[in-house]
């Protein structure tokens, strides 16, 4: 009797632990989200805002959202790489914009990708100027960029990227599959189709 109780208790504990881990991993606070929250497929896109291949990856995702209306929830996560001078400050700026104007953060990312040469030459000055054009308070943004909250969000994204073995950008978690790099769109569609059939 005691053995059966102990076995059931262990199974319940393991199940609760797994549930808590899943909740922690699916935490999307600080993430820019495009597409419906109840979409059948979630794609997490890990980007470095100074990476030219990430700009291509963003176009892949934009096309996917158009081609699969209502079927994809896109979650944008930070993966600033140490080789890029302004990648980390851009990740902080991106997350700080989300804190103030979540509805403008996707536009902020898109504008950075369209003007990466300015990011590489002007750094934080360009990021603050761009955010101001989107209606973001510059003083608050600068304070948020150095806050513990922004730091924790970026560290969480980095930990998730490490869990999935993402060392370069862009990287994608498409449902239960990992995709490395800005692959051709037809290949991404094949992954999306496969995941939607599950």
mmCIF file of N, CA and C in Angstrom, residues 4 9 34 56 58:
data_model
loop_
_atom_site.group_PDB
_atom_site.id
_atom_site.type_symbol
_atom_site.label_atom_id
_atom_site.label_comp_id
_atom_site.label_asym_id
_atom_site.label_seq_id
_atom_site.Cartn_x
_atom_site.Cartn_y
_atom_site.Cartn_z
ATOM 1 N N UNK A 4 2.643 1.767 -3.304
ATOM 2 C CA UNK A 4 1.764 2.343 -4.338
ATOM 3 C C UNK A 4 1.564 3.838 -4.114
ATOM 4 N N UNK A 9 2.796 9.405 -5.589
ATOM 5 C CA UNK A 9 3.287 10.703 -5.145
ATOM 6 C C UNK A 9 4.458 11.171 -6.004
ATOM 7 N N UNK A 34 3.226 38.595 -32.693
ATOM 8 C CA UNK A 34 2.411 38.892 -33.874
ATOM 9 C C UNK A 34 1.542 37.676 -34.162
ATOM 10 N N UNK A 56 16.690 39.095 -43.005
ATOM 11 C CA UNK A 56 16.078 38.150 -43.957
ATOM 12 C C UNK A 56 15.115 37.211 -43.236
ATOM 13 N N UNK A 58 13.397 37.849 -40.598
ATOM 14 C CA UNK A 58 12.176 38.596 -40.284
ATOM 15 C C UNK A 58 11.237 38.651 -41.489
#
